[in-house]
């Protein structure tokens, strides 16, 4: 291990798989290994079932829990022995910061076989939404072929996957929106926590409300009507992960219709839903561990994934293929005063 970590340049991650053969049980010196790894590569991330830096999400399909907390109790699991639901969802009361990491192969298995084909780009995009889009890291395995090279087939899929993501997320319909909020910490003129901060894709600028509130709202005027089917949300995770429950609504014919109901956000949350069209959106945070902080709100159009048009207000819609919601209407704009920045 010392040779590996001192003779080959910077190492980004050390992966402890957690699998072992059927031979004799052994005692492993994990604490000593972790200390040595961090001593020799101070910026390295150590992955295992129980951290210390990132944890396994619990499957090899690249799919995270719909609710996924980065807080976690490392003492609850051990390497090689996990509690699947706990690893998948994390723990809002966890004492350790251990984000989940998803792993999946571009091919049916972890190794290259001439008879097998790689996943296509839209399948990888679906995995991306269900891993990176659920507050997780994604490790995509791309195995070398029998010549020791990445196959042309795999490289083509990876290029298509990259181009699709760039196309989707290159046009943010909320980039020039007018943003208002129910409150602003420090008062209306405090630019440090202004609602407009959420238009910059950075975790180092964010909106913060006044303290002591029990619910929170942000309103977005896109400037003109737009058609879209993806919303991106981010929290400034250097301040922790706070949001427990939220929803996004769109104003249609003077009625608020719910298009997204979510739980955790974290570093990045992506929601897919049937295509909608409108100019005004509302983000409502109904529950949070502490005063919620939002660092980014984006609105995008994904023309590559399967989407459905909303024909009427009663049609069920699938959000990220894991939660069915019913569009609801709300005749009110809320009973709070709105601060504009």
mmCIF file of C-alpha atoms in Angstrom:
data_model
loop_
_atom_site.group_PDB
_atom_site.id
_atom_site.type_symbol
_atom_site.label_atom_id
_atom_site.label_comp_id
_atom_site.label_asym_id
_atom_site.label_seq_id
_atom_site.Cartn_x
_atom_site.Cartn_y
_atom_site.Cartn_z
ATOM 1 C CA UNK A 1 0.000 0.000 0.000
ATOM 2 C CA UNK A 2 2.866 2.388 0.753
ATOM 3 C CA UNK A 3 4.329 1.762 -2.695
ATOM 4 C CA UNK A 4 0.989 2.331 -4.399
ATOM 5 C CA UNK A 5 0.388 5.610 -2.586
ATOM 6 C CA UNK A 6 3.901 7.063 -2.930
ATOM 7 C CA UNK A 7 5.181 6.073 -6.383
ATOM 8 C CA UNK A 8 2.294 6.756 -8.766
ATOM 9 C CA UNK A 9 1.319 10.375 -8.226
ATOM 10 C CA UNK A 10 -1.934 11.647 -6.776
ATOM 11 C CA UNK A 11 -4.549 9.036 -5.925
ATOM 12 C CA UNK A 12 -8.125 10.314 -5.865
ATOM 13 C CA UNK A 13 -9.839 7.387 -4.171
ATOM 14 C CA UNK A 14 -9.018 4.147 -2.395
ATOM 15 C CA UNK A 15 -11.829 1.634 -2.851
ATOM 16 C CA UNK A 16 -12.324 -1.101 -0.256
ATOM 17 C CA UNK A 17 -14.740 -3.446 -1.962
ATOM 18 C CA UNK A 18 -15.973 -5.307 1.105
ATOM 19 C CA UNK A 19 -16.074 -8.672 -0.661
ATOM 20 C CA UNK A 20 -13.957 -11.642 0.401
ATOM 21 C CA UNK A 21 -13.682 -15.304 -0.425
ATOM 22 C CA UNK A 22 -15.103 -18.223 1.513
ATOM 23 C CA UNK A 23 -11.854 -18.959 3.282
ATOM 24 C CA UNK A 24 -10.965 -18.484 6.916
ATOM 25 C CA UNK A 25 -12.246 -15.378 8.668
ATOM 26 C CA UNK A 26 -9.572 -12.778 9.274
ATOM 27 C CA UNK A 27 -9.123 -9.703 11.390
ATOM 28 C CA UNK A 28 -8.481 -6.606 9.294
ATOM 29 C CA UNK A 29 -6.544 -3.579 10.499
ATOM 30 C CA UNK A 30 -8.874 -1.040 8.924
ATOM 31 C CA UNK A 31 -8.056 1.808 11.302
ATOM 32 C CA UNK A 32 -4.331 1.399 10.673
ATOM 33 C CA UNK A 33 -4.917 1.244 6.923
ATOM 34 C CA UNK A 34 -7.057 4.380 6.970
ATOM 35 C CA UNK A 35 -4.444 6.276 8.976
ATOM 36 C CA UNK A 36 -1.674 5.267 6.568
ATOM 37 C CA UNK A 37 -3.742 6.124 3.495
ATOM 38 C CA UNK A 38 -4.576 9.597 4.776
ATOM 39 C CA UNK A 39 -0.989 10.143 5.882
ATOM 40 C CA UNK A 40 0.410 9.347 2.435
ATOM 41 C CA UNK A 41 -2.392 10.907 0.354
ATOM 42 C CA UNK A 42 -3.975 13.696 2.384
ATOM 43 C CA UNK A 43 -6.658 14.541 -0.202
ATOM 44 C CA UNK A 44 -7.664 10.958 -0.963
ATOM 45 C CA UNK A 45 -11.232 9.700 -0.465
ATOM 46 C CA UNK A 46 -11.603 6.284 1.172
ATOM 47 C CA UNK A 47 -14.636 4.254 0.142
ATOM 48 C CA UNK A 48 -16.109 1.278 1.980
ATOM 49 C CA UNK A 49 -19.424 0.042 3.343
ATOM 50 C CA UNK A 50 -18.800 2.167 6.437
ATOM 51 C CA UNK A 51 -16.717 5.040 5.086
ATOM 52 C CA UNK A 52 -14.761 6.751 6.506
ATOM 53 C CA UNK A 53 -15.197 9.225 3.628
ATOM 54 C CA UNK A 54 -17.841 7.772 1.297
ATOM 55 C CA UNK A 55 -20.155 4.796 1.708
ATOM 56 C CA UNK A 56 -21.583 2.178 -0.621
ATOM 57 C CA UNK A 57 -25.199 2.864 -1.560
ATOM 58 C CA UNK A 58 -25.982 -0.847 -1.305
ATOM 59 C CA UNK A 59 -26.500 -1.955 -4.920
ATOM 60 C CA UNK A 60 -24.483 -2.294 -8.128
ATOM 61 C CA UNK A 61 -27.153 -0.773 -10.360
ATOM 62 C CA UNK A 62 -26.110 2.850 -9.801
ATOM 63 C CA UNK A 63 -29.394 3.686 -8.061
ATOM 64 C CA UNK A 64 -29.595 5.690 -4.839
ATOM 65 C CA UNK A 65 -32.490 5.992 -2.433
ATOM 66 C CA UNK A 66 -35.205 8.497 -3.330
ATOM 67 C CA UNK A 67 -34.395 9.951 0.078
ATOM 68 C CA UNK A 68 -30.630 10.103 0.519
ATOM 69 C CA UNK A 69 -28.874 11.767 3.445
ATOM 70 C CA UNK A 70 -25.132 12.342 3.598
ATOM 71 C CA UNK A 71 -25.219 12.237 7.427
ATOM 72 C CA UNK A 72 -24.627 8.672 8.599
ATOM 73 C CA UNK A 73 -23.477 6.757 11.658
ATOM 74 C CA UNK A 74 -20.371 4.796 10.725
ATOM 75 C CA UNK A 75 -20.745 2.723 13.884
ATOM 76 C CA UNK A 76 -24.071 1.327 12.644
ATOM 77 C CA UNK A 77 -22.501 -0.790 9.877
ATOM 78 C CA UNK A 78 -19.211 -2.604 9.363
ATOM 79 C CA UNK A 79 -17.231 -3.314 6.229
ATOM 80 C CA UNK A 80 -18.729 -6.381 4.604
ATOM 81 C CA UNK A 81 -21.937 -6.177 6.635
ATOM 82 C CA UNK A 82 -24.427 -3.458 5.731
ATOM 83 C CA UNK A 83 -28.037 -2.612 6.462
ATOM 84 C CA UNK A 84 -29.280 -2.052 2.886
ATOM 85 C CA UNK A 85 -31.992 0.515 3.604
ATOM 86 C CA UNK A 86 -29.744 2.448 5.998
ATOM 87 C CA UNK A 87 -26.902 2.582 3.476
ATOM 88 C CA UNK A 88 -29.275 3.595 0.694
ATOM 89 C CA UNK A 89 -31.032 6.393 2.570
ATOM 90 C CA UNK A 90 -28.533 7.615 5.167
ATOM 91 C CA UNK A 91 -29.563 9.102 8.489
ATOM 92 C CA UNK A 92 -30.864 12.639 9.152
ATOM 93 C CA UNK A 93 -29.631 12.216 12.737
ATOM 94 C CA UNK A 94 -26.260 10.741 11.739
ATOM 95 C CA UNK A 95 -23.160 12.052 13.490
ATOM 96 C CA UNK A 96 -20.780 11.463 10.555
ATOM 97 C CA UNK A 97 -20.674 13.045 7.093
ATOM 98 C CA UNK A 98 -20.406 10.055 4.738
ATOM 99 C CA UNK A 99 -22.005 10.698 1.319
ATOM 100 C CA UNK A 100 -23.245 7.680 -0.610
ATOM 101 C CA UNK A 101 -21.440 6.466 -3.717
ATOM 102 C CA UNK A 102 -23.162 4.542 -6.504
ATOM 103 C CA UNK A 103 -21.322 2.045 -8.677
ATOM 104 C CA UNK A 104 -22.390 0.430 -11.939
ATOM 105 C CA UNK A 105 -20.722 -0.945 -15.050
ATOM 106 C CA UNK A 106 -21.252 0.316 -18.566
ATOM 107 C CA UNK A 107 -21.517 -3.377 -19.500
ATOM 108 C CA UNK A 108 -23.623 -6.214 -18.046
ATOM 109 C CA UNK A 109 -20.764 -7.185 -15.712
ATOM 110 C CA UNK A 110 -17.560 -5.692 -14.355
ATOM 111 C CA UNK A 111 -15.316 -7.270 -17.011
ATOM 112 C CA UNK A 112 -15.222 -7.007 -20.806
ATOM 113 C CA UNK A 113 -16.606 -9.830 -22.932
ATOM 114 C CA UNK A 114 -16.746 -9.730 -26.728
ATOM 115 C CA UNK A 115 -20.281 -11.142 -26.730
ATOM 116 C CA UNK A 116 -21.672 -8.326 -24.561
ATOM 117 C CA UNK A 117 -22.723 -4.799 -25.468
ATOM 118 C CA UNK A 118 -22.469 -1.583 -23.442
ATOM 119 C CA UNK A 119 -25.491 0.225 -22.068
ATOM 120 C CA UNK A 120 -26.722 2.974 -24.363
ATOM 121 C CA UNK A 121 -26.410 6.675 -23.600
ATOM 122 C CA UNK A 122 -30.029 7.164 -22.516
ATOM 123 C CA UNK A 123 -29.703 4.290 -20.033
ATOM 124 C CA UNK A 124 -26.631 5.992 -18.572
ATOM 125 C CA UNK A 125 -28.614 9.229 -18.402
ATOM 126 C CA UNK A 126 -31.335 7.479 -16.382
ATOM 127 C CA UNK A 127 -28.651 6.155 -14.014
ATOM 128 C CA UNK A 128 -27.225 9.679 -13.736
ATOM 129 C CA UNK A 129 -30.603 11.052 -12.618
ATOM 130 C CA UNK A 130 -30.918 8.264 -10.025
ATOM 131 C CA UNK A 131 -27.405 8.649 -8.592
ATOM 132 C CA UNK A 132 -25.858 12.089 -9.087
ATOM 133 C CA UNK A 133 -29.402 13.462 -9.194
ATOM 134 C CA UNK A 134 -30.087 11.989 -5.757
ATOM 135 C CA UNK A 135 -27.168 13.516 -3.857
ATOM 136 C CA UNK A 136 -24.648 10.765 -4.661
ATOM 137 C CA UNK A 137 -21.322 10.233 -6.336
ATOM 138 C CA UNK A 138 -21.284 7.915 -9.366
ATOM 139 C CA UNK A 139 -18.492 5.510 -10.235
ATOM 140 C CA UNK A 140 -19.035 4.214 -13.787
ATOM 141 C CA UNK A 141 -16.954 1.118 -14.519
ATOM 142 C CA UNK A 142 -15.548 0.959 -18.071
ATOM 143 C CA UNK A 143 -13.516 -2.271 -18.396
ATOM 144 C CA UNK A 144 -10.563 -2.608 -20.791
ATOM 145 C CA UNK A 145 -10.960 -5.093 -23.635
ATOM 146 C CA UNK A 146 -8.700 -8.057 -24.448
ATOM 147 C CA UNK A 147 -6.125 -5.646 -25.910
ATOM 148 C CA UNK A 148 -5.995 -3.621 -22.712
ATOM 149 C CA UNK A 149 -7.849 -0.699 -24.304
ATOM 150 C CA UNK A 150 -11.261 0.886 -23.885
ATOM 151 C CA UNK A 151 -13.409 -0.473 -26.704
ATOM 152 C CA UNK A 152 -14.606 1.811 -29.497
ATOM 153 C CA UNK A 153 -18.210 0.885 -28.652
ATOM 154 C CA UNK A 154 -17.809 2.022 -25.073
ATOM 155 C CA UNK A 155 -16.056 5.252 -26.039
ATOM 156 C CA UNK A 156 -18.852 6.100 -28.463
ATOM 157 C CA UNK A 157 -21.491 5.608 -25.761
ATOM 158 C CA UNK A 158 -19.507 7.745 -23.307
ATOM 159 C CA UNK A 159 -19.211 10.524 -25.880
ATOM 160 C CA UNK A 160 -22.948 10.399 -26.578
ATOM 161 C CA UNK A 161 -23.683 10.425 -22.838
ATOM 162 C CA UNK A 162 -21.487 13.503 -22.399
ATOM 163 C CA UNK A 163 -23.108 15.320 -25.316
ATOM 164 C CA UNK A 164 -26.623 14.551 -24.054
ATOM 165 C CA UNK A 165 -25.871 15.961 -20.595
ATOM 166 C CA UNK A 166 -24.238 19.039 -22.079
ATOM 167 C CA UNK A 167 -27.251 19.629 -24.312
ATOM 168 C CA UNK A 168 -29.773 19.287 -21.476
ATOM 169 C CA UNK A 169 -27.975 21.406 -18.905
ATOM 170 C CA UNK A 170 -26.567 24.088 -21.222
ATOM 171 C CA UNK A 171 -29.874 26.007 -21.273
ATOM 172 C CA UNK A 172 -31.276 26.984 -17.902
ATOM 173 C CA UNK A 173 -34.666 28.643 -18.338
ATOM 174 C CA UNK A 174 -34.335 30.154 -14.858
ATOM 175 C CA UNK A 175 -30.925 31.739 -15.494
ATOM 176 C CA UNK A 176 -32.354 35.265 -15.761
ATOM 177 C CA UNK A 177 -35.393 34.794 -13.552
ATOM 178 C CA UNK A 178 -36.667 37.309 -11.036
ATOM 179 C CA UNK A 179 -36.567 35.598 -7.645
ATOM 180 C CA UNK A 180 -38.500 36.536 -4.522
ATOM 181 C CA UNK A 181 -38.646 34.878 -1.125
ATOM 182 C CA UNK A 182 -40.861 34.833 1.948
ATOM 183 C CA UNK A 183 -37.981 36.245 4.033
ATOM 184 C CA UNK A 184 -34.299 37.134 3.660
ATOM 185 C CA UNK A 185 -31.842 36.813 6.505
ATOM 186 C CA UNK A 186 -30.677 40.235 7.613
ATOM 187 C CA UNK A 187 -33.475 42.014 5.756
ATOM 188 C CA UNK A 188 -34.364 42.922 2.211
ATOM 189 C CA UNK A 189 -31.110 44.672 1.371
ATOM 190 C CA UNK A 190 -28.756 41.918 2.507
ATOM 191 C CA UNK A 191 -27.102 40.750 -0.717
ATOM 192 C CA UNK A 192 -25.146 38.046 1.097
ATOM 193 C CA UNK A 193 -28.285 35.915 1.423
ATOM 194 C CA UNK A 194 -30.350 37.332 -1.456
ATOM 195 C CA UNK A 195 -32.871 35.077 -3.251
ATOM 196 C CA UNK A 196 -31.114 35.831 -6.554
ATOM 197 C CA UNK A 197 -28.063 33.926 -5.291
ATOM 198 C CA UNK A 198 -29.796 30.683 -6.268
ATOM 199 C CA UNK A 199 -29.371 31.548 -9.956
ATOM 200 C CA UNK A 200 -25.608 30.985 -9.699
ATOM 201 C CA UNK A 201 -24.559 27.338 -9.838
ATOM 202 C CA UNK A 202 -22.253 27.483 -6.831
ATOM 203 C CA UNK A 203 -22.552 26.132 -3.313
ATOM 204 C CA UNK A 204 -20.677 29.169 -1.979
ATOM 205 C CA UNK A 205 -23.509 31.627 -2.564
ATOM 206 C CA UNK A 206 -27.011 30.901 -1.350
ATOM 207 C CA UNK A 207 -30.340 32.209 -0.138
ATOM 208 C CA UNK A 208 -30.997 32.110 3.605
ATOM 209 C CA UNK A 209 -34.272 33.013 5.346
ATOM 210 C CA UNK A 210 -34.773 34.791 8.618
ATOM 211 C CA UNK A 211 -34.454 32.546 11.639
ATOM 212 C CA UNK A 212 -37.411 31.111 13.507
ATOM 213 C CA UNK A 213 -39.679 30.333 10.543
ATOM 214 C CA UNK A 214 -41.670 27.097 10.176
ATOM 215 C CA UNK A 215 -42.152 27.110 6.394
ATOM 216 C CA UNK A 216 -40.418 28.880 3.545
ATOM 217 C CA UNK A 217 -41.209 29.942 -0.024
ATOM 218 C CA UNK A 218 -39.375 31.186 -3.104
ATOM 219 C CA UNK A 219 -41.119 32.474 -6.237
ATOM 220 C CA UNK A 220 -39.549 32.457 -9.705
ATOM 221 C CA UNK A 221 -40.632 34.575 -12.661
ATOM 222 C CA UNK A 222 -38.849 33.124 -15.696
ATOM 223 C CA UNK A 223 -39.579 36.279 -17.706
ATOM 224 C CA UNK A 224 -41.507 34.359 -20.340
ATOM 225 C CA UNK A 225 -43.281 31.051 -20.690
ATOM 226 C CA UNK A 226 -41.042 28.007 -21.151
ATOM 227 C CA UNK A 227 -41.532 24.267 -21.637
ATOM 228 C CA UNK A 228 -39.423 22.065 -19.386
ATOM 229 C CA UNK A 229 -39.313 18.705 -17.605
ATOM 230 C CA UNK A 230 -36.277 18.821 -15.298
ATOM 231 C CA UNK A 231 -35.633 20.833 -12.141
ATOM 232 C CA UNK A 232 -32.275 20.983 -10.369
ATOM 233 C CA UNK A 233 -31.874 21.972 -6.720
ATOM 234 C CA UNK A 234 -28.756 22.284 -4.581
ATOM 235 C CA UNK A 235 -27.929 23.016 -0.955
ATOM 236 C CA UNK A 236 -24.648 24.562 0.271
ATOM 237 C CA UNK A 237 -23.456 21.321 1.850
ATOM 238 C CA UNK A 238 -20.555 23.010 3.654
ATOM 239 C CA UNK A 239 -23.386 24.232 5.912
ATOM 240 C CA UNK A 240 -24.859 20.746 6.235
ATOM 241 C CA UNK A 241 -27.820 18.997 4.652
ATOM 242 C CA UNK A 242 -31.047 20.501 5.954
ATOM 243 C CA UNK A 243 -34.148 20.103 3.783
ATOM 244 C CA UNK A 244 -36.502 17.270 4.786
ATOM 245 C CA UNK A 245 -39.540 17.930 2.595
ATOM 246 C CA UNK A 246 -40.315 20.336 -0.241
ATOM 247 C CA UNK A 247 -42.433 20.811 -3.346
ATOM 248 C CA UNK A 248 -42.294 22.767 -6.597
ATOM 249 C CA UNK A 249 -45.432 24.210 -8.172
ATOM 250 C CA UNK A 250 -46.205 25.895 -11.485
ATOM 251 C CA UNK A 251 -48.832 28.577 -12.072
ATOM 252 C CA UNK A 252 -51.331 27.493 -14.744
ATOM 253 C CA UNK A 253 -54.507 29.503 -15.389
ATOM 254 C CA UNK A 254 -54.021 31.307 -12.055
ATOM 255 C CA UNK A 255 -53.852 28.008 -10.170
ATOM 256 C CA UNK A 256 -50.760 26.518 -8.520
ATOM 257 C CA UNK A 257 -50.182 22.931 -9.678
ATOM 258 C CA UNK A 258 -47.709 20.657 -7.904
ATOM 259 C CA UNK A 259 -45.183 19.147 -10.307
ATOM 260 C CA UNK A 260 -42.595 17.863 -7.820
ATOM 261 C CA UNK A 261 -42.774 16.618 -4.243
ATOM 262 C CA UNK A 262 -39.420 15.733 -2.740
ATOM 263 C CA UNK A 263 -37.591 14.883 0.437
ATOM 264 C CA UNK A 264 -33.815 15.380 0.540
ATOM 265 C CA UNK A 265 -31.798 17.704 -1.703
ATOM 266 C CA UNK A 266 -28.128 17.678 -0.663
ATOM 267 C CA UNK A 267 -25.356 18.616 -3.083
ATOM 268 C CA UNK A 268 -27.528 18.037 -6.142
ATOM 269 C CA UNK A 269 -31.100 16.898 -6.703
ATOM 270 C CA UNK A 270 -32.537 16.366 -10.177
ATOM 271 C CA UNK A 271 -36.222 15.760 -10.819
ATOM 272 C CA UNK A 272 -37.769 14.539 -14.044
ATOM 273 C CA UNK A 273 -41.478 14.955 -14.699
ATOM 274 C CA UNK A 274 -43.893 15.219 -17.632
ATOM 275 C CA UNK A 275 -43.339 18.299 -19.782
ATOM 276 C CA UNK A 276 -45.025 21.416 -18.405
ATOM 277 C CA UNK A 277 -45.211 24.969 -19.692
ATOM 278 C CA UNK A 278 -45.344 28.136 -17.651
ATOM 279 C CA UNK A 279 -43.625 31.303 -16.484
ATOM 280 C CA UNK A 280 -44.095 31.282 -12.705
ATOM 281 C CA UNK A 281 -42.768 28.636 -10.292
ATOM 282 C CA UNK A 282 -42.903 28.314 -6.512
ATOM 283 C CA UNK A 283 -40.518 26.367 -4.287
ATOM 284 C CA UNK A 284 -42.054 25.577 -0.893
ATOM 285 C CA UNK A 285 -39.979 24.005 1.869
ATOM 286 C CA UNK A 286 -42.303 22.372 4.366
ATOM 287 C CA UNK A 287 -39.798 20.800 6.756
ATOM 288 C CA UNK A 288 -36.092 21.162 7.517
ATOM 289 C CA UNK A 289 -33.574 20.097 10.169
ATOM 290 C CA UNK A 290 -32.473 23.729 10.502
ATOM 291 C CA UNK A 291 -33.110 26.955 8.608
ATOM 292 C CA UNK A 292 -33.055 25.791 4.968
ATOM 293 C CA UNK A 293 -30.397 27.166 2.639
ATOM 294 C CA UNK A 294 -30.706 26.913 -1.153
ATOM 295 C CA UNK A 295 -27.692 27.489 -3.392
ATOM 296 C CA UNK A 296 -29.129 26.692 -6.842
ATOM 297 C CA UNK A 297 -32.432 26.382 -8.661
ATOM 298 C CA UNK A 298 -32.393 25.434 -12.338
ATOM 299 C CA UNK A 299 -35.032 24.604 -14.956
ATOM 300 C CA UNK A 300 -34.160 22.478 -17.995
ATOM 301 C CA UNK A 301 -35.611 20.553 -20.939
ATOM 302 C CA UNK A 302 -34.616 16.915 -21.465
ATOM 303 C CA UNK A 303 -35.717 15.807 -24.938
ATOM 304 C CA UNK A 304 -33.825 12.516 -24.718
ATOM 305 C CA UNK A 305 -35.586 10.712 -21.858
ATOM 306 C CA UNK A 306 -39.136 9.410 -22.055
ATOM 307 C CA UNK A 307 -41.525 12.184 -21.033
ATOM 308 C CA UNK A 308 -45.283 12.628 -21.039
ATOM 309 C CA UNK A 309 -47.502 15.626 -21.691
ATOM 310 C CA UNK A 310 -49.876 16.753 -18.975
ATOM 311 C CA UNK A 311 -53.336 16.507 -20.479
ATOM 312 C CA UNK A 312 -55.339 17.358 -17.370
ATOM 313 C CA UNK A 313 -54.979 18.105 -13.677
ATOM 314 C CA UNK A 314 -55.918 14.615 -12.523
ATOM 315 C CA UNK A 315 -53.417 12.597 -14.531
ATOM 316 C CA UNK A 316 -50.836 10.814 -12.339
ATOM 317 C CA UNK A 317 -47.240 11.650 -13.174
ATOM 318 C CA UNK A 318 -44.103 9.706 -12.380
ATOM 319 C CA UNK A 319 -41.211 11.549 -10.768
ATOM 320 C CA UNK A 320 -37.861 9.825 -11.282
ATOM 321 C CA UNK A 321 -39.767 6.554 -11.801
ATOM 322 C CA UNK A 322 -40.018 6.094 -8.061
ATOM 323 C CA UNK A 323 -42.789 8.288 -6.707
ATOM 324 C CA UNK A 324 -46.244 8.774 -8.181
ATOM 325 C CA UNK A 325 -47.876 12.101 -7.442
ATOM 326 C CA UNK A 326 -51.229 13.573 -8.406
ATOM 327 C CA UNK A 327 -51.278 17.088 -9.760
ATOM 328 C CA UNK A 328 -53.055 19.320 -7.290
ATOM 329 C CA UNK A 329 -54.352 22.835 -7.636
ATOM 330 C CA UNK A 330 -53.982 25.642 -5.129
ATOM 331 C CA UNK A 331 -55.896 28.881 -5.599
ATOM 332 C CA UNK A 332 -53.703 30.917 -3.240
ATOM 333 C CA UNK A 333 -50.367 32.616 -3.659
ATOM 334 C CA UNK A 334 -49.597 31.966 -0.012
ATOM 335 C CA UNK A 335 -50.348 34.187 2.932
ATOM 336 C CA UNK A 336 -46.814 35.443 3.425
ATOM 337 C CA UNK A 337 -45.304 38.769 2.514
ATOM 338 C CA UNK A 338 -42.775 38.374 -0.286
ATOM 339 C CA UNK A 339 -39.336 39.975 -0.165
ATOM 340 C CA UNK A 340 -37.843 40.855 -3.554
ATOM 341 C CA UNK A 341 -34.136 40.972 -4.329
#
